[in-house]
Coordinates of C-alpha atoms in Angstrom, one line a residue:
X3 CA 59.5 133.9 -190.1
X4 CA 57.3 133.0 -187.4
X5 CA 56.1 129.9 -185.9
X6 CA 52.7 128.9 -184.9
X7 CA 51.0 131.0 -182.6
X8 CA 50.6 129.8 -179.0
X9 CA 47.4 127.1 -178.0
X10 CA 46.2 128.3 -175.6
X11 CA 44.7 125.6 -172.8
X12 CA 42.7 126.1 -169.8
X13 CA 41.6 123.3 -167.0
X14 CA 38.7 123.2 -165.5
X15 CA 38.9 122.1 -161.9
X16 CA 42.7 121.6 -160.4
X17 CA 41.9 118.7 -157.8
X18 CA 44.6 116.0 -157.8
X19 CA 44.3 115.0 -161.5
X20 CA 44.3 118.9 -162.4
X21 CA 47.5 119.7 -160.3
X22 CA 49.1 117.2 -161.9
X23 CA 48.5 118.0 -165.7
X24 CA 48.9 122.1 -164.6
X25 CA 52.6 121.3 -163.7
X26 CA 53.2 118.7 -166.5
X27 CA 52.0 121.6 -169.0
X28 CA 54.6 123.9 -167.0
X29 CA 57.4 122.5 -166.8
X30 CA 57.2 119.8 -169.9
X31 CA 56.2 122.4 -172.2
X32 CA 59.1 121.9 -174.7
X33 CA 58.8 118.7 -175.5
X34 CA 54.8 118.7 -175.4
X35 CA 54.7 121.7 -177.8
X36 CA 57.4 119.8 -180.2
X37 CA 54.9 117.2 -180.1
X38 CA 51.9 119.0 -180.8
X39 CA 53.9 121.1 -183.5
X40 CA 53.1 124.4 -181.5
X41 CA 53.4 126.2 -178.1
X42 CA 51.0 124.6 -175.6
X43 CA 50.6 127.8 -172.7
X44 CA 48.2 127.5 -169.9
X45 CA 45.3 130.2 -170.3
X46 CA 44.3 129.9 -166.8
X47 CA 42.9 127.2 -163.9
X48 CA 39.5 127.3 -162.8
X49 CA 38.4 126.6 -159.4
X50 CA 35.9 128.0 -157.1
X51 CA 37.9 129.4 -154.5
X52 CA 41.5 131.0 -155.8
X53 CA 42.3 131.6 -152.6
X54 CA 42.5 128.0 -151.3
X55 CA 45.8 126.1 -150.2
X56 CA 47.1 124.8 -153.7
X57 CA 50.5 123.4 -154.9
X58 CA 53.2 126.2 -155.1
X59 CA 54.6 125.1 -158.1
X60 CA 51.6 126.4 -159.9
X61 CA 51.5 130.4 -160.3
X62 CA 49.2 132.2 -158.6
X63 CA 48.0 134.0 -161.3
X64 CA 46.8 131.6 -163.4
X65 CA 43.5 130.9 -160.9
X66 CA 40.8 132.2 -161.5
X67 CA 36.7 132.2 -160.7
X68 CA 35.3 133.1 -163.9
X69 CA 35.2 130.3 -165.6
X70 CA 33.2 131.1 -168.7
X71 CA 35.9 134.1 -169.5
X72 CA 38.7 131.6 -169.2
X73 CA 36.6 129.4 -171.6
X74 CA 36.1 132.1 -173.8
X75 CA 39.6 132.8 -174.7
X76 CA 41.0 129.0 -175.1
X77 CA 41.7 126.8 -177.7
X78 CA 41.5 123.8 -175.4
X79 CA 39.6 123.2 -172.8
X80 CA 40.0 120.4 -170.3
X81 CA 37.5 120.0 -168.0
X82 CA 38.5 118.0 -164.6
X83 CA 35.8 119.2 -162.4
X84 CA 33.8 116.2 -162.8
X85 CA 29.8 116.3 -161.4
X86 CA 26.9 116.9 -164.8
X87 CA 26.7 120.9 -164.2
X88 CA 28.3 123.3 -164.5
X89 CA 30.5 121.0 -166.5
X90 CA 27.9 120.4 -168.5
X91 CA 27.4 123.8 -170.0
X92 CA 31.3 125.2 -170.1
X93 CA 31.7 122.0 -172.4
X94 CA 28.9 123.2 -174.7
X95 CA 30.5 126.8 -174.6
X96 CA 33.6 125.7 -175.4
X97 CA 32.0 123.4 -178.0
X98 CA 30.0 126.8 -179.4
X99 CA 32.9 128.8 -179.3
X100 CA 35.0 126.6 -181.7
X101 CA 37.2 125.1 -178.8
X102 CA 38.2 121.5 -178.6
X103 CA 37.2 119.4 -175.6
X104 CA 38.7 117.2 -173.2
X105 CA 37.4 116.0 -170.4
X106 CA 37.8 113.3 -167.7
X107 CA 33.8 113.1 -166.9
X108 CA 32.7 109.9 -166.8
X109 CA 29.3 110.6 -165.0
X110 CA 29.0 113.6 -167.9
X111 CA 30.3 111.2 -171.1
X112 CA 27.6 108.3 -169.6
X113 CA 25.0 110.3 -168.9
X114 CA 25.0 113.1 -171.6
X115 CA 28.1 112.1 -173.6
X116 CA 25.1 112.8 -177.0
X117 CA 24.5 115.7 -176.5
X118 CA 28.1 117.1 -176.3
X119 CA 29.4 114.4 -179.4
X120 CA 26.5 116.7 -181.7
X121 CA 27.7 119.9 -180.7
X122 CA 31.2 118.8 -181.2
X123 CA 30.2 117.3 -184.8
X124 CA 28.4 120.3 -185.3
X125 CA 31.0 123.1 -184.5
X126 CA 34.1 120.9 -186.3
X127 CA 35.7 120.3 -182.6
X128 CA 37.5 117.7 -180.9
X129 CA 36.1 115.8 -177.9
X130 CA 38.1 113.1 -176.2
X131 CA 37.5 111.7 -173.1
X132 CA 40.0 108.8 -172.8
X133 CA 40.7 109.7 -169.4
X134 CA 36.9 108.4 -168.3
X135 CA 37.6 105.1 -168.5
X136 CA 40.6 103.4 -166.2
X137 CA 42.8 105.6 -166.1
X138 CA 45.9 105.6 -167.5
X139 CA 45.3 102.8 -169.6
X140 CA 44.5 103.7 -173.4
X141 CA 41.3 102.0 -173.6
X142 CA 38.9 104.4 -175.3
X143 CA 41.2 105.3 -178.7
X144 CA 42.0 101.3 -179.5
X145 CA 38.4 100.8 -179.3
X146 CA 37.3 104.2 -181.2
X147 CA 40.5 103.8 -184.0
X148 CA 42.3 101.1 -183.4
X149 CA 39.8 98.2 -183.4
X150 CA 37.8 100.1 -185.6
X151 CA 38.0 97.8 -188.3
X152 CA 36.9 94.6 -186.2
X153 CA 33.7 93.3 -184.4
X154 CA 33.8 93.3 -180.9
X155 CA 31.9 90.9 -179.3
X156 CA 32.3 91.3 -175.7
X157 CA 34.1 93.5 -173.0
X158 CA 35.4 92.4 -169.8
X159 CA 36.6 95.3 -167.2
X160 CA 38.0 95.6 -163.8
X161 CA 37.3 99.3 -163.8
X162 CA 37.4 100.3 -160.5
X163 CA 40.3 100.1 -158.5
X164 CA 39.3 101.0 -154.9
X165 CA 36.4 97.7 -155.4
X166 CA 39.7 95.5 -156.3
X167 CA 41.6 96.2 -154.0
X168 CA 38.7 95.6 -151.0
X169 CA 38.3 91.8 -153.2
X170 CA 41.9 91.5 -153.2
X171 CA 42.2 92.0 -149.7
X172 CA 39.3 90.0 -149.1
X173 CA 41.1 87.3 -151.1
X174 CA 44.7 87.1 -150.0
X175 CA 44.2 88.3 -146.4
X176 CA 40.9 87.2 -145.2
X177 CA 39.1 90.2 -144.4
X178 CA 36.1 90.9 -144.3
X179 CA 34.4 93.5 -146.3
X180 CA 33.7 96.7 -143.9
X181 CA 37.7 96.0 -142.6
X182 CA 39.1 96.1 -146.3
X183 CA 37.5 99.2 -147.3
X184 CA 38.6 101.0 -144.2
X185 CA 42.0 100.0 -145.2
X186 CA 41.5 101.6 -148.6
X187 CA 40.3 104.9 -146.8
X188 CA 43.4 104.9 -145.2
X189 CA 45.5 103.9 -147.9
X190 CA 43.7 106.7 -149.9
X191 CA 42.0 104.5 -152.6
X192 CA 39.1 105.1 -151.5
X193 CA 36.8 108.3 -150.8
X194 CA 35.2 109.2 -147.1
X195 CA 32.2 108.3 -148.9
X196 CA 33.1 105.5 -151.0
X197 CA 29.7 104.6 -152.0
X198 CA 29.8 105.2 -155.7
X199 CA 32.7 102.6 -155.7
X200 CA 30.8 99.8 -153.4
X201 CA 27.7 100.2 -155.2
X202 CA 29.0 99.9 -158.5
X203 CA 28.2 103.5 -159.8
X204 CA 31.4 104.6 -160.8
X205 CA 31.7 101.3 -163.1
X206 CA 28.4 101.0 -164.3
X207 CA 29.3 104.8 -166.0
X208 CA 32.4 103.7 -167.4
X209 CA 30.2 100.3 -168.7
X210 CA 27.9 102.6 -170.4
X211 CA 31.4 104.3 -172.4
X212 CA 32.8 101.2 -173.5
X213 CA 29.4 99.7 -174.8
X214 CA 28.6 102.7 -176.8
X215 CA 32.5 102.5 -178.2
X216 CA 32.5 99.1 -178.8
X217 CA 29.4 98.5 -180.6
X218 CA 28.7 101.8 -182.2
X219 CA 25.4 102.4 -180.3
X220 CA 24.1 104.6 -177.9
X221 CA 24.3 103.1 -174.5
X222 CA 23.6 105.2 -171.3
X223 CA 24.4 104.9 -167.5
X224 CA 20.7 104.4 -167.3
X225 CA 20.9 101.1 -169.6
X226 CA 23.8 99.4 -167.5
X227 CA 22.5 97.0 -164.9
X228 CA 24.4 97.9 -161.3
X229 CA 25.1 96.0 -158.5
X230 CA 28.0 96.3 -156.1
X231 CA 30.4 94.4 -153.2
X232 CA 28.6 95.2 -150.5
X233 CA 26.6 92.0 -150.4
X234 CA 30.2 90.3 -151.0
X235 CA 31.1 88.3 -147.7
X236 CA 34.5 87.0 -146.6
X237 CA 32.6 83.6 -147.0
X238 CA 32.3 83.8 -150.5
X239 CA 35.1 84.6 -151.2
X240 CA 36.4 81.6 -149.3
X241 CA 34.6 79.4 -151.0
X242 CA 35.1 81.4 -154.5
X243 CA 39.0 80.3 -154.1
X244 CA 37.7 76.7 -152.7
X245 CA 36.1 75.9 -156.3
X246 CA 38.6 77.6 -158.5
X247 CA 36.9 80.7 -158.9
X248 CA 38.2 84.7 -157.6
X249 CA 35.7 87.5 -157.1
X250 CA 36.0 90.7 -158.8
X251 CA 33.5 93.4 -159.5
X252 CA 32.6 93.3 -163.7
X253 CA 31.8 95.7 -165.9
X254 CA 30.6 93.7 -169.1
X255 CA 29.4 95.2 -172.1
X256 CA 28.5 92.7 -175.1
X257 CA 26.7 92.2 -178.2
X258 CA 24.5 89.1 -178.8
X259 CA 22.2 88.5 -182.2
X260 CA 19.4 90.3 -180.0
X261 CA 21.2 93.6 -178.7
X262 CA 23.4 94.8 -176.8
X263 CA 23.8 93.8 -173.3
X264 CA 26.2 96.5 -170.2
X265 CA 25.9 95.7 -167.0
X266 CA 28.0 95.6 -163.2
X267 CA 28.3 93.3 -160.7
X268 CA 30.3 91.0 -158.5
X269 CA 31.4 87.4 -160.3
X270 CA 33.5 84.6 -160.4
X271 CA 36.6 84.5 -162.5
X272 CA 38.3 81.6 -163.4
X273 CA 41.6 80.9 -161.6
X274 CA 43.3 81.0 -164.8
X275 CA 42.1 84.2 -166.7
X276 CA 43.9 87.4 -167.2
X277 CA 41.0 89.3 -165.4
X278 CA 41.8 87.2 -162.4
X279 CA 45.5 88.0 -161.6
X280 CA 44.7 91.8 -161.4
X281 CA 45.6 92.8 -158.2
X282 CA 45.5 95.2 -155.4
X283 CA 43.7 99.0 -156.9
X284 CA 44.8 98.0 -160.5
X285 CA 42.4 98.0 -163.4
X286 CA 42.1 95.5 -166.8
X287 CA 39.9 95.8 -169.6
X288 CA 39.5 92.4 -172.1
X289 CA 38.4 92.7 -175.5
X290 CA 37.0 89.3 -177.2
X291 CA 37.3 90.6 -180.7
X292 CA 36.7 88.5 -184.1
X293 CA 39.5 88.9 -186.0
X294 CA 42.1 90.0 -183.4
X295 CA 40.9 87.4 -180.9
X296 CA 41.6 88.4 -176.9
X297 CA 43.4 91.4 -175.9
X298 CA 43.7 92.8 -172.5
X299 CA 44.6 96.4 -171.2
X300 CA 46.2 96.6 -168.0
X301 CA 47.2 99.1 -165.6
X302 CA 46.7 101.7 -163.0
X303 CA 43.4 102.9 -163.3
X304 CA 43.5 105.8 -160.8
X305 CA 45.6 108.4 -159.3
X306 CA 47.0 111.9 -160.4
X307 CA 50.1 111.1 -162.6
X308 CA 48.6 107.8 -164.3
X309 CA 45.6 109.6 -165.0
X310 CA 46.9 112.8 -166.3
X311 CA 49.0 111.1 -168.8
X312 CA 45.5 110.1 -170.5
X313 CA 44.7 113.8 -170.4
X314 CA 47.6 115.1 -171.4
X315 CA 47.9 112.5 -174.5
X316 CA 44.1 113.8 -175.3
X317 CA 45.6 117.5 -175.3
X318 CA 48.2 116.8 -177.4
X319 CA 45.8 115.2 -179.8
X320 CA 43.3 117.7 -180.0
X321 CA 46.7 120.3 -180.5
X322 CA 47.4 118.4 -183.4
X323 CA 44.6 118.9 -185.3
X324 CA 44.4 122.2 -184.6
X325 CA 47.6 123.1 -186.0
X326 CA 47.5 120.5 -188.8
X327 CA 43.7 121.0 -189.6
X328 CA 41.1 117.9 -189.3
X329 CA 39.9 117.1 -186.2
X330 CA 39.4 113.2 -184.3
X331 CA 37.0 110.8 -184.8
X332 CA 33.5 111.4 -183.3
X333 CA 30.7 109.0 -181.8
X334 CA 30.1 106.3 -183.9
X335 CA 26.1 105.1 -183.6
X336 CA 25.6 104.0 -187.0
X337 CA 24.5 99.9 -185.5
X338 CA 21.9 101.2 -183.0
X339 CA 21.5 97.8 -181.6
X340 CA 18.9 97.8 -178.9
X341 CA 20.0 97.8 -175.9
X342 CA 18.7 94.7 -173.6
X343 CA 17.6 94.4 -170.2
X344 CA 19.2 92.8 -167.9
X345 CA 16.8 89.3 -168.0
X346 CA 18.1 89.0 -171.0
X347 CA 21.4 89.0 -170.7
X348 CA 23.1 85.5 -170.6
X349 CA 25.3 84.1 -167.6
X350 CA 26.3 81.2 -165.2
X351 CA 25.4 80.9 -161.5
X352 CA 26.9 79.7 -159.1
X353 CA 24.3 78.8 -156.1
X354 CA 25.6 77.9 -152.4
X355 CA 22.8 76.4 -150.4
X356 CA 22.4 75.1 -147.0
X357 CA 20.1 72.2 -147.1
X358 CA 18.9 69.6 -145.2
X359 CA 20.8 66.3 -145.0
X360 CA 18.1 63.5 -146.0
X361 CA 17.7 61.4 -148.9
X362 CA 16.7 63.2 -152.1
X363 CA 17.8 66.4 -151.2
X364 CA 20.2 67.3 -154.2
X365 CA 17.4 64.9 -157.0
X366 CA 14.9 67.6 -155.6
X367 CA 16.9 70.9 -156.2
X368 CA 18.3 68.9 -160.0
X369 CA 14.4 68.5 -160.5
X370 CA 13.4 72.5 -160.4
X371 CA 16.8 73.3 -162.4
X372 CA 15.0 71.3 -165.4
X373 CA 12.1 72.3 -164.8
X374 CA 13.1 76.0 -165.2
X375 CA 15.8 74.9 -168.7
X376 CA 19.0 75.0 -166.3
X377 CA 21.5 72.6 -166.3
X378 CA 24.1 71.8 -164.2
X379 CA 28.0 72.1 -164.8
X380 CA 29.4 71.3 -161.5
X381 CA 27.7 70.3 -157.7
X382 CA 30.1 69.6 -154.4
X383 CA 28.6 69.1 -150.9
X384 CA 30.2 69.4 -147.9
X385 CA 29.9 66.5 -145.3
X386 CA 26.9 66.8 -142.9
X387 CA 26.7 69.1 -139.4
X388 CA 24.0 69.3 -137.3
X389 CA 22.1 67.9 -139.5
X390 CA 22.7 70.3 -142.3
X391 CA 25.1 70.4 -145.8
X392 CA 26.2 72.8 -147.9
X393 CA 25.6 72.0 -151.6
X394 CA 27.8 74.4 -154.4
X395 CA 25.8 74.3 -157.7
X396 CA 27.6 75.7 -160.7
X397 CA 25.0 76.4 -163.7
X398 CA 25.3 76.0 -167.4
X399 CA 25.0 79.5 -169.5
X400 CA 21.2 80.7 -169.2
X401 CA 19.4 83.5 -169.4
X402 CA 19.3 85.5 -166.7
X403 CA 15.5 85.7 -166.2
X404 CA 15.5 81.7 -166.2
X405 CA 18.8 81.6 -163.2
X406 CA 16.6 84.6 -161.1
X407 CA 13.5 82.7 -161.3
X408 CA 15.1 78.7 -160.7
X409 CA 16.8 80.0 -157.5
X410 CA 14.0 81.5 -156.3
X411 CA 12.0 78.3 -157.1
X412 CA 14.6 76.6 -155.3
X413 CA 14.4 78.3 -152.3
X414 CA 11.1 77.4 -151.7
X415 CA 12.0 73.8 -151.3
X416 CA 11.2 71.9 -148.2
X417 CA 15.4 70.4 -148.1
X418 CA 16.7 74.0 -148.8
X419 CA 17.0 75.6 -145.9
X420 CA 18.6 79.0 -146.7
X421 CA 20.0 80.0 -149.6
X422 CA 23.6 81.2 -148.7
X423 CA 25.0 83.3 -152.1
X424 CA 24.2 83.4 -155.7
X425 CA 27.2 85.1 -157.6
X426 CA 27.7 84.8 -161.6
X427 CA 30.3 83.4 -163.3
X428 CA 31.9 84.8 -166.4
X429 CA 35.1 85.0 -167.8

């Protein structure tokens, strides 16, 4: 009697994260197939030049250029190319041609993560993309299955590793920006162009992702609010530690009675949260859930081993169903909240000012925080130099339409001489 016949599985792209799941699939393959309940074999490799320098322990012959053969004649396909196109369109083939789908595409799942979830529907295919988000941490399957019978209510992540470690640097060693980033390019956590880190690209994608998972809506890369580090200063972070606080870059996704709210930037977390204690190029996601209360998700959130275990864990799923029939859950939209912009969302502030030391001064900024529905939590102020103070307002939760419009109220006071950072707090 025979067994099974053999899956067949071909990768798309072998950069670092591809070389590393080729070999796992070579030289693993017993205990993966027992796993997946039949041979896993490599159909081929993908890549644009076979005749590039690449790992010897991958066979030569499995490279090729023709990508839409290879994806012709797979059961799986694994796409690790990354970019929209031509990813874009040998993830539909595959889709077309009744192979299942994984993929690593973040920018892809963000940007046009619909139109592949149809065509998967559609044809009766997998698609999992778990990992997209941080990583080797499971993140996208206990949000998809796992939570699946809770309400999520919010989603804190630190989904960027080469932005927390520059901030952890920052933090622990004093440095300024510009210096800790160079140190990640040398450390190789960060690219030679590392400007979809800094600017917040990179997280806002993987904000959209965990948005749409969490509160079964459609949320796009285009619907996430982005800002990066690069306006982060050694100062700030100084005198983020000074009041309690750490910087880390945020992506937040969370549902209020209006919408949904997803959106990146730097803020202020409490000393004594999880999120805070992340360290060096690791990543965290929180959960605030209702019935299972505050989980968190840590772990390395880059890298060619930690990240292929997400793919390969996705491969063996998708092997699963194919040799035990059925087939993984699919997107889930059936809330379609709408999705809010970022005035709307709701935060703290916290406001560092350098304003003139006279009588009336702080009365005079309290004044246009009423006058704009802002209260203050906290205020310090330095003692006086040349004639000058630094005053640290902390800000009740408010909107963020009422925060952007009080501080720029209050820097058109006569006292307030320059308005030296506004960061949000959360957490």
């Amino acid at each position: 009697m025979t067994g099974p016949r053999p899956l067949r599985v071909a990768l798309l792209g072998c950069g670092v994260v591809g070389t590393q799941v080729a070999k796992t699939l070579l030289y693993d393959q017993e205990d993966l197939s027992a796993r997946v309940g039949a041979p896993l074999e490599i159909a081929g490799i993908a890549v644009r030049n076979v005749h590039a320098a690449r790992d010897v322990a991958i066979p030569r012959e499995l490279f090729t250029e023709d990508a839409e053969a290879l994806v012709d004649r797979s059961d799986v396909v694994v796409e690790l190319m990354g970019g929209l196109e031509p990813a874009r369109s040998l993830l539909l083939r595959a889709i077309e041609g009744g192979a299942a789908v994984v993929t690593a595409n973040k920018a892809l799942l963000a940007d046009d993560g619909p139109s592949l979830y149809e065509a998967a529907d559609a044809a009766g295919v997998d698609i999992h993309g778990e990992a997209a988000v941080a990583g080797a941490i499971p993140i996208v399957r206990p949000l998809r299955e796992s939570l699946a019978g809770d309400d999520i209510t919010r989603v804190l992540g630190i989904v960027n590793g080469t932005t927390n470690y520059v901030l952890d640097q920052m933090t622990t060693q004093g440095l300024e920006l510009e210096v800790a980033l160079k140190q990640a390019q040398e450390l190789g956590y960060a690219e030679a162009d590392p400007t979809a880190d800094v600017e917040g690209y990179d997280a806002a994608a993987k904000a959209a992702i965990l948005a749409s998972l969490a509160f079964h809506t459609r949320v796009r890369m285009k619907d996430v609010s982005c800002e990066g580090i690069s306006g982060v200063t050694a100062e700030d972070v100084e005198w983020a530690d000074r009041t309690g606080y750490c910087v880390k870059l945020l992506a937040i996704a969370e549902r209020t009675s209006e919408g949904v709210s997803a959106r990146v930037h730097p803020a202020l977390v409490p000393k004594d949260h999880p999120l805070a204690n992340v360290r060096g190029a690791f990543n965290a996601v929180f959960v605030e859930a209702d019935a299972a209360g505050p989980l968190m998700f840590y772990g390395q959130g880059a890298g060619g081993r930690p990240t292929s275990s997400a793919v390969l864990g996705d491969i063996v799923s998708a092997g699963r169903h194919r040799v035990l029939g059925g087939k993984g859950p699919q997107e889930s939209t059936y809330a379609a909240l709408p999705v809010l912009p970022q005035d709307a969302a709701v935060t703290r502030y916290q406001v560092r000012l350098e304003v003139a030391d006279r009588p009336g001064g702080l009365a005079e900024v309290a004044g246009v925080l009423g006058d704009h529905g802002v209260s203050i939590e906290t205020v310090s102020q330095t003692a006086a130099t040349s004639g000058s103070a630094t005053l640290v307002l902390t800000t009740h939760a408010a909107r963020e339409a009422s925060l952007a419009a009080t501080v720029a109220a209050v820097d058109g006071l006569e006292s307030v001489r320059r308005i030296m950072s506004v960061l949000r707090v959360e957490g």
